[in-house]
mmCIF file of C-alpha atoms in Angstrom:
data_model
loop_
_atom_site.group_PDB
_atom_site.id
_atom_site.type_symbol
_atom_site.label_atom_id
_atom_site.label_comp_id
_atom_site.label_asym_id
_atom_site.label_seq_id
_atom_site.Cartn_x
_atom_site.Cartn_y
_atom_site.Cartn_z
ATOM 1 C CA GLY A 129 -3.361 -19.842 -14.148
ATOM 2 C CA ASN A 130 -3.477 -19.927 -10.540
ATOM 3 C CA SER A 131 -5.622 -16.851 -8.935
ATOM 4 C CA VAL A 132 -7.404 -15.923 -5.641
ATOM 5 C CA THR A 133 -10.156 -13.631 -5.420
ATOM 6 C CA GLN A 134 -11.487 -12.093 -2.077
ATOM 7 C CA MET A 135 -14.414 -10.083 -1.468
ATOM 8 C CA GLU A 136 -13.540 -6.569 -1.103
ATOM 9 C CA GLY A 137 -13.634 -4.664 2.327
ATOM 10 C CA PRO A 138 -13.516 -3.071 4.576
ATOM 11 C CA VAL A 139 -15.847 -5.218 6.363
ATOM 12 C CA THR A 140 -17.225 -3.522 9.625
ATOM 13 C CA LEU A 141 -19.327 -5.370 12.182
ATOM 14 C CA SER A 142 -20.362 -4.897 15.762
ATOM 15 C CA GLU A 143 -18.833 -7.242 18.388
ATOM 16 C CA GLU A 144 -20.488 -10.584 18.537
ATOM 17 C CA ALA A 145 -21.656 -10.535 14.961
ATOM 18 C CA PHE A 146 -21.344 -13.399 12.276
ATOM 19 C CA LEU A 147 -18.380 -13.071 9.721
ATOM 20 C CA THR A 148 -18.154 -14.294 6.422
ATOM 21 C CA ILE A 149 -15.270 -13.376 4.269
ATOM 22 C CA ASN A 150 -15.667 -14.806 0.669
ATOM 23 C CA CYS A 151 -12.642 -16.416 -1.100
ATOM 24 C CA THR A 152 -12.838 -18.128 -4.384
ATOM 25 C CA TYR A 153 -9.786 -19.583 -6.297
ATOM 26 C CA THR A 154 -8.642 -20.982 -9.829
ATOM 27 C CA ALA A 155 -6.111 -23.453 -9.994
ATOM 28 C CA THR A 156 -5.050 -26.512 -11.800
ATOM 29 C CA GLY A 157 -4.743 -29.659 -10.180
ATOM 30 C CA TYR A 158 -5.448 -29.834 -6.345
ATOM 31 C CA PRO A 159 -4.206 -26.677 -4.497
ATOM 32 C CA SER A 160 -3.791 -26.606 -0.645
ATOM 33 C CA LEU A 161 -5.623 -23.607 1.079
ATOM 34 C CA PHE A 162 -4.966 -21.238 3.602
ATOM 35 C CA TRP A 163 -6.111 -18.022 5.660
ATOM 36 C CA TYR A 164 -3.597 -15.794 6.858
ATOM 37 C CA VAL A 165 -4.079 -12.895 9.380
ATOM 38 C CA GLN A 166 -2.182 -9.748 9.624
ATOM 39 C CA TYR A 167 -2.443 -7.501 12.600
ATOM 40 C CA PRO A 168 -1.215 -3.780 12.275
ATOM 41 C CA GLY A 169 2.354 -3.307 11.903
ATOM 42 C CA GLU A 170 3.160 -7.222 11.796
ATOM 43 C CA GLY A 171 3.532 -9.905 9.462
ATOM 44 C CA LEU A 172 1.232 -12.485 8.547
ATOM 45 C CA GLN A 173 0.219 -15.349 10.824
ATOM 46 C CA LEU A 174 -1.062 -18.428 9.575
ATOM 47 C CA LEU A 175 -4.677 -18.860 10.508
ATOM 48 C CA LEU A 176 -6.044 -22.122 9.149
ATOM 49 C CA LYS A 177 -5.416 -24.537 6.251
ATOM 50 C CA ALA A 178 -7.206 -27.247 4.296
ATOM 51 C CA THR A 179 -5.214 -29.686 1.909
ATOM 52 C CA LYS A 180 -7.856 -31.455 0.335
ATOM 53 C CA ALA A 181 -11.313 -31.289 -0.896
ATOM 54 C CA ASP A 182 -14.127 -31.079 1.994
ATOM 55 C CA ASP A 183 -11.440 -30.447 4.461
ATOM 56 C CA LYS A 184 -12.534 -28.080 7.151
ATOM 57 C CA GLY A 185 -9.652 -25.960 8.667
ATOM 58 C CA SER A 186 -10.524 -24.243 12.187
ATOM 59 C CA ASN A 187 -8.440 -22.113 14.648
ATOM 60 C CA LYS A 188 -9.702 -19.697 17.297
ATOM 61 C CA GLY A 189 -13.066 -19.736 16.496
ATOM 62 C CA PHE A 190 -12.707 -19.338 12.634
ATOM 63 C CA GLU A 191 -13.424 -22.031 10.155
ATOM 64 C CA ALA A 192 -13.268 -22.535 6.363
ATOM 65 C CA THR A 193 -14.276 -25.506 4.037
ATOM 66 C CA TYR A 194 -12.411 -26.532 1.055
ATOM 67 C CA ARG A 195 -15.110 -26.670 -1.693
ATOM 68 C CA LYS A 196 -13.922 -27.837 -4.660
ATOM 69 C CA GLU A 197 -17.229 -27.895 -6.591
ATOM 70 C CA THR A 198 -17.429 -24.166 -5.935
ATOM 71 C CA THR A 199 -13.820 -23.566 -5.709
ATOM 72 C CA SER A 200 -14.384 -21.554 -2.671
ATOM 73 C CA PHE A 201 -12.772 -21.427 0.726
ATOM 74 C CA HIS A 202 -14.715 -18.954 2.623
ATOM 75 C CA LEU A 203 -13.766 -17.888 5.992
ATOM 76 C CA GLU A 204 -16.343 -17.776 9.232
ATOM 77 C CA LYS A 205 -16.670 -16.921 12.751
ATOM 78 C CA GLY A 206 -19.801 -17.022 14.680
ATOM 79 C CA SER A 207 -19.010 -14.234 17.007
ATOM 80 C CA VAL A 208 -16.158 -11.718 16.381
ATOM 81 C CA GLN A 209 -14.520 -9.574 19.025
ATOM 82 C CA VAL A 210 -12.610 -6.244 18.684
ATOM 83 C CA SER A 211 -9.364 -8.049 18.869
ATOM 84 C CA ASP A 212 -10.235 -9.969 15.674
ATOM 85 C CA SER A 213 -9.791 -6.543 13.533
ATOM 86 C CA ALA A 214 -7.144 -7.150 11.163
ATOM 87 C CA VAL A 215 -6.377 -7.829 7.446
ATOM 88 C CA TYR A 216 -7.358 -11.210 6.118
ATOM 89 C CA PHE A 217 -5.740 -13.207 3.287
ATOM 90 C CA CYS A 218 -6.923 -16.189 1.413
ATOM 91 C CA ALA A 219 -3.961 -18.060 -0.327
ATOM 92 C CA LEU A 220 -3.520 -21.047 -2.469
ATOM 93 C CA SER A 221 -0.320 -23.232 -2.826
ATOM 94 C CA PRO A 222 -0.280 -24.932 -6.357
ATOM 95 C CA SER A 223 -0.338 -28.552 -6.740
ATOM 96 C CA SER A 224 2.893 -28.545 -8.526
ATOM 97 C CA ASN A 225 4.503 -27.817 -5.129
ATOM 98 C CA THR A 226 6.780 -24.961 -6.161
ATOM 99 C CA GLY A 227 6.384 -23.944 -2.570
ATOM 100 C CA LYS A 228 4.906 -20.294 -3.614
ATOM 101 C CA LEU A 229 1.905 -18.885 -2.310
ATOM 102 C CA ILE A 230 -0.631 -16.966 -4.131
ATOM 103 C CA PHE A 231 -2.360 -14.665 -2.271
ATOM 104 C CA GLY A 232 -5.767 -12.627 -2.664
ATOM 105 C CA GLN A 233 -6.023 -8.997 -2.143
ATOM 106 C CA GLY A 234 -6.716 -9.000 1.646
ATOM 107 C CA THR A 235 -10.009 -7.834 3.152
ATOM 108 C CA THR A 236 -9.867 -5.515 6.127
ATOM 109 C CA LEU A 237 -11.997 -6.186 9.046
ATOM 110 C CA GLN A 238 -12.810 -3.812 11.582
ATOM 111 C CA VAL A 239 -14.923 -4.747 14.576
ATOM 112 C CA LYS A 240 -16.575 -1.953 16.684
ATOM 113 C CA PRO A 241 -17.569 -2.526 20.219
ATOM 114 C CA ASN F 293 11.969 -20.244 19.551
ATOM 115 C CA ALA F 294 12.769 -17.154 17.663
ATOM 116 C CA GLY F 295 10.425 -16.512 14.621
ATOM 117 C CA VAL F 296 11.404 -15.384 11.308
ATOM 118 C CA MET F 297 13.473 -12.277 11.829
ATOM 119 C CA GLN F 298 13.839 -9.333 9.082
ATOM 120 C CA ASN F 299 16.062 -6.205 9.086
ATOM 121 C CA PRO F 300 15.748 -3.555 9.064
ATOM 122 C CA ARG F 301 11.960 -2.772 9.705
ATOM 123 C CA HIS F 302 11.898 0.405 7.602
ATOM 124 C CA LEU F 303 14.403 1.431 4.982
ATOM 125 C CA VAL F 304 14.693 4.952 3.187
ATOM 126 C CA ARG F 305 16.564 5.206 -0.032
ATOM 127 C CA ARG F 306 16.936 7.848 -2.698
ATOM 128 C CA ARG F 307 16.369 7.049 -6.187
ATOM 129 C CA GLY F 308 19.430 5.288 -7.722
ATOM 130 C CA GLN F 309 20.541 3.965 -4.361
ATOM 131 C CA GLU F 310 20.933 0.164 -3.527
ATOM 132 C CA ALA F 311 18.723 -1.457 -0.995
ATOM 133 C CA ARG F 312 19.619 -4.572 1.031
ATOM 134 C CA LEU F 313 17.018 -6.473 2.806
ATOM 135 C CA ARG F 314 17.954 -9.453 5.190
ATOM 136 C CA CYS F 315 15.859 -12.428 6.598
ATOM 137 C CA SER F 316 16.768 -14.912 9.170
ATOM 138 C CA PRO F 317 14.477 -18.013 8.762
ATOM 139 C CA MET F 318 13.364 -19.861 11.695
ATOM 140 C CA LYS F 319 15.673 -22.151 13.474
ATOM 141 C CA GLY F 320 15.805 -25.483 11.640
ATOM 142 C CA HIS F 321 14.115 -23.880 8.490
ATOM 143 C CA SER F 322 15.965 -24.307 5.075
ATOM 144 C CA HIS F 323 13.400 -23.061 2.641
ATOM 145 C CA VAL F 324 13.115 -19.177 2.333
ATOM 146 C CA TYR F 325 10.372 -17.296 0.179
ATOM 147 C CA TRP F 326 10.337 -13.306 -0.493
ATOM 148 C CA TYR F 327 7.083 -11.622 -1.361
ATOM 149 C CA ARG F 328 6.279 -8.098 -2.101
ATOM 150 C CA GLN F 329 3.110 -5.983 -0.990
ATOM 151 C CA LEU F 330 2.518 -2.979 -2.969
ATOM 152 C CA PRO F 331 0.169 -0.245 -1.506
ATOM 153 C CA GLU F 332 -3.499 -1.225 -1.534
ATOM 154 C CA GLU F 333 -2.482 -4.890 -3.063
ATOM 155 C CA GLY F 334 -2.132 -8.421 -1.692
ATOM 156 C CA LEU F 335 1.241 -10.040 -1.570
ATOM 157 C CA LYS F 336 3.144 -11.159 -4.468
ATOM 158 C CA PHE F 337 5.578 -14.026 -4.642
ATOM 159 C CA MET F 338 9.082 -13.286 -5.719
ATOM 160 C CA VAL F 339 11.506 -15.817 -5.160
ATOM 161 C CA TYR F 340 12.072 -19.205 -3.276
ATOM 162 C CA LEU F 341 15.530 -20.083 -2.428
ATOM 163 C CA GLN F 342 16.957 -23.247 -0.282
ATOM 164 C CA LYS F 343 20.387 -22.935 0.991
ATOM 165 C CA GLU F 344 22.616 -21.757 -1.711
ATOM 166 C CA ASN F 345 20.219 -22.474 -4.541
ATOM 167 C CA ILE F 346 17.492 -20.357 -6.223
ATOM 168 C CA ILE F 347 14.357 -22.658 -6.929
ATOM 169 C CA ASP F 348 11.885 -20.685 -8.271
ATOM 170 C CA GLU F 349 12.408 -16.674 -9.348
ATOM 171 C CA SER F 350 9.396 -16.378 -11.486
ATOM 172 C CA GLY F 351 8.157 -13.551 -9.711
ATOM 173 C CA MET F 352 11.471 -11.501 -9.587
ATOM 174 C CA PRO F 353 11.726 -8.499 -11.982
ATOM 175 C CA LYS F 354 14.195 -9.085 -14.718
ATOM 176 C CA GLU F 355 16.402 -6.257 -13.805
ATOM 177 C CA ARG F 356 17.875 -4.539 -10.642
ATOM 178 C CA PHE F 357 16.670 -7.475 -8.426
ATOM 179 C CA SER F 358 18.621 -10.341 -7.028
ATOM 180 C CA ALA F 359 18.369 -12.687 -3.894
ATOM 181 C CA GLU F 360 20.572 -15.087 -2.203
ATOM 182 C CA PHE F 361 20.479 -17.570 0.611
ATOM 183 C CA PRO F 362 24.318 -18.431 1.326
ATOM 184 C CA LYS F 363 25.218 -21.484 3.377
ATOM 185 C CA GLU F 364 26.007 -19.298 6.662
ATOM 186 C CA GLY F 365 24.137 -16.170 7.469
ATOM 187 C CA PRO F 366 20.667 -14.648 6.365
ATOM 188 C CA SER F 367 19.124 -14.389 2.997
ATOM 189 C CA ILE F 368 19.535 -11.232 1.229
ATOM 190 C CA LEU F 369 17.090 -9.478 -1.275
ATOM 191 C CA ARG F 370 19.204 -6.946 -3.020
ATOM 192 C CA ILE F 371 17.695 -4.030 -5.208
ATOM 193 C CA GLN F 372 19.860 -2.068 -7.182
ATOM 194 C CA GLN F 373 19.451 1.609 -8.439
ATOM 195 C CA VAL F 374 15.959 1.709 -6.599
ATOM 196 C CA VAL F 375 13.064 3.806 -8.070
ATOM 197 C CA ARG F 376 10.098 5.244 -6.504
ATOM 198 C CA GLY F 377 7.901 2.018 -7.396
ATOM 199 C CA ASP F 378 10.030 -0.362 -5.371
ATOM 200 C CA SER F 379 8.596 1.420 -2.547
ATOM 201 C CA ALA F 380 6.552 -1.439 -0.831
ATOM 202 C CA ALA F 381 6.684 -3.885 2.011
ATOM 203 C CA TYR F 382 8.875 -6.875 1.734
ATOM 204 C CA PHE F 383 7.963 -10.129 3.343
ATOM 205 C CA CYS F 384 10.067 -12.998 4.288
ATOM 206 C CA ALA F 385 8.852 -16.404 5.084
ATOM 207 C CA SER F 386 10.467 -19.786 5.937
ATOM 208 C CA SER F 387 9.328 -23.211 6.030
ATOM 209 C CA GLY F 388 10.984 -26.444 7.261
ATOM 210 C CA ASP F 389 9.328 -28.816 4.968
ATOM 211 C CA GLN F 390 8.294 -27.845 1.679
ATOM 212 C CA GLY F 391 5.658 -30.590 1.515
ATOM 213 C CA THR F 392 3.566 -28.882 4.292
ATOM 214 C CA HIS F 393 3.316 -25.920 2.186
ATOM 215 C CA GLU F 394 3.338 -24.169 5.917
ATOM 216 C CA GLN F 395 5.214 -20.971 5.636
ATOM 217 C CA TYR F 396 6.166 -18.614 8.794
ATOM 218 C CA PHE F 397 6.345 -15.248 7.941
ATOM 219 C CA GLY F 398 8.409 -12.059 9.239
ATOM 220 C CA PRO F 399 7.300 -8.631 10.108
ATOM 221 C CA GLY F 400 8.634 -7.440 6.737
ATOM 222 C CA THR F 401 10.812 -4.402 5.562
ATOM 223 C CA ARG F 402 8.911 -1.143 4.604
ATOM 224 C CA LEU F 403 11.021 0.275 1.816
ATOM 225 C CA THR F 404 10.450 3.958 0.919
ATOM 226 C CA VAL F 405 12.117 5.356 -2.112
ATOM 227 C CA THR F 406 12.329 9.222 -2.031
#
């Protein structure tokens, strides 16, 4: 079946530190991969996406590369800010194109000044 | 351009009552998805609807839960005879083209069953 596994949080970093949040997936076929961010009290916002192997999604300084050989889509940012504090969700959309997203459990990031 | 709207934002129901959650998709979007987020868990897919049609309800509990997306008006997620285990955040998302897989989420409805 299809599933997504994220590293457990919370992740606590100092401002300007390097961020990695690991995400691996299990899927049949060729899924699309996404990172969503949820700020306190708000809904999810799409952060970045990649639709095929070796694609790199990027937005607001965040990057993730679709690695089919390792079935991974790790999120990285070179220098985090306090405003990046949020919950980050990795998700996949199966290639069967049913429309539904399958989410990881979420990783809480806390950035301290 | 208004985003996805959900109401109410917070809903308190006693056990046995009915809960009705509403979702208005983004303007021009005809695909609606409902997800549930239980405490300390990720979002779980419930149902996918297009106007007047249920496309995929593989994540819906077999009893007490139903969803609709009428030709006019918002999508409704209805939970009959709520139990404490239904307490969760319910998120709605919409998309304009299923092929892009890009879904836009509302702020969610937090249901508390007392």
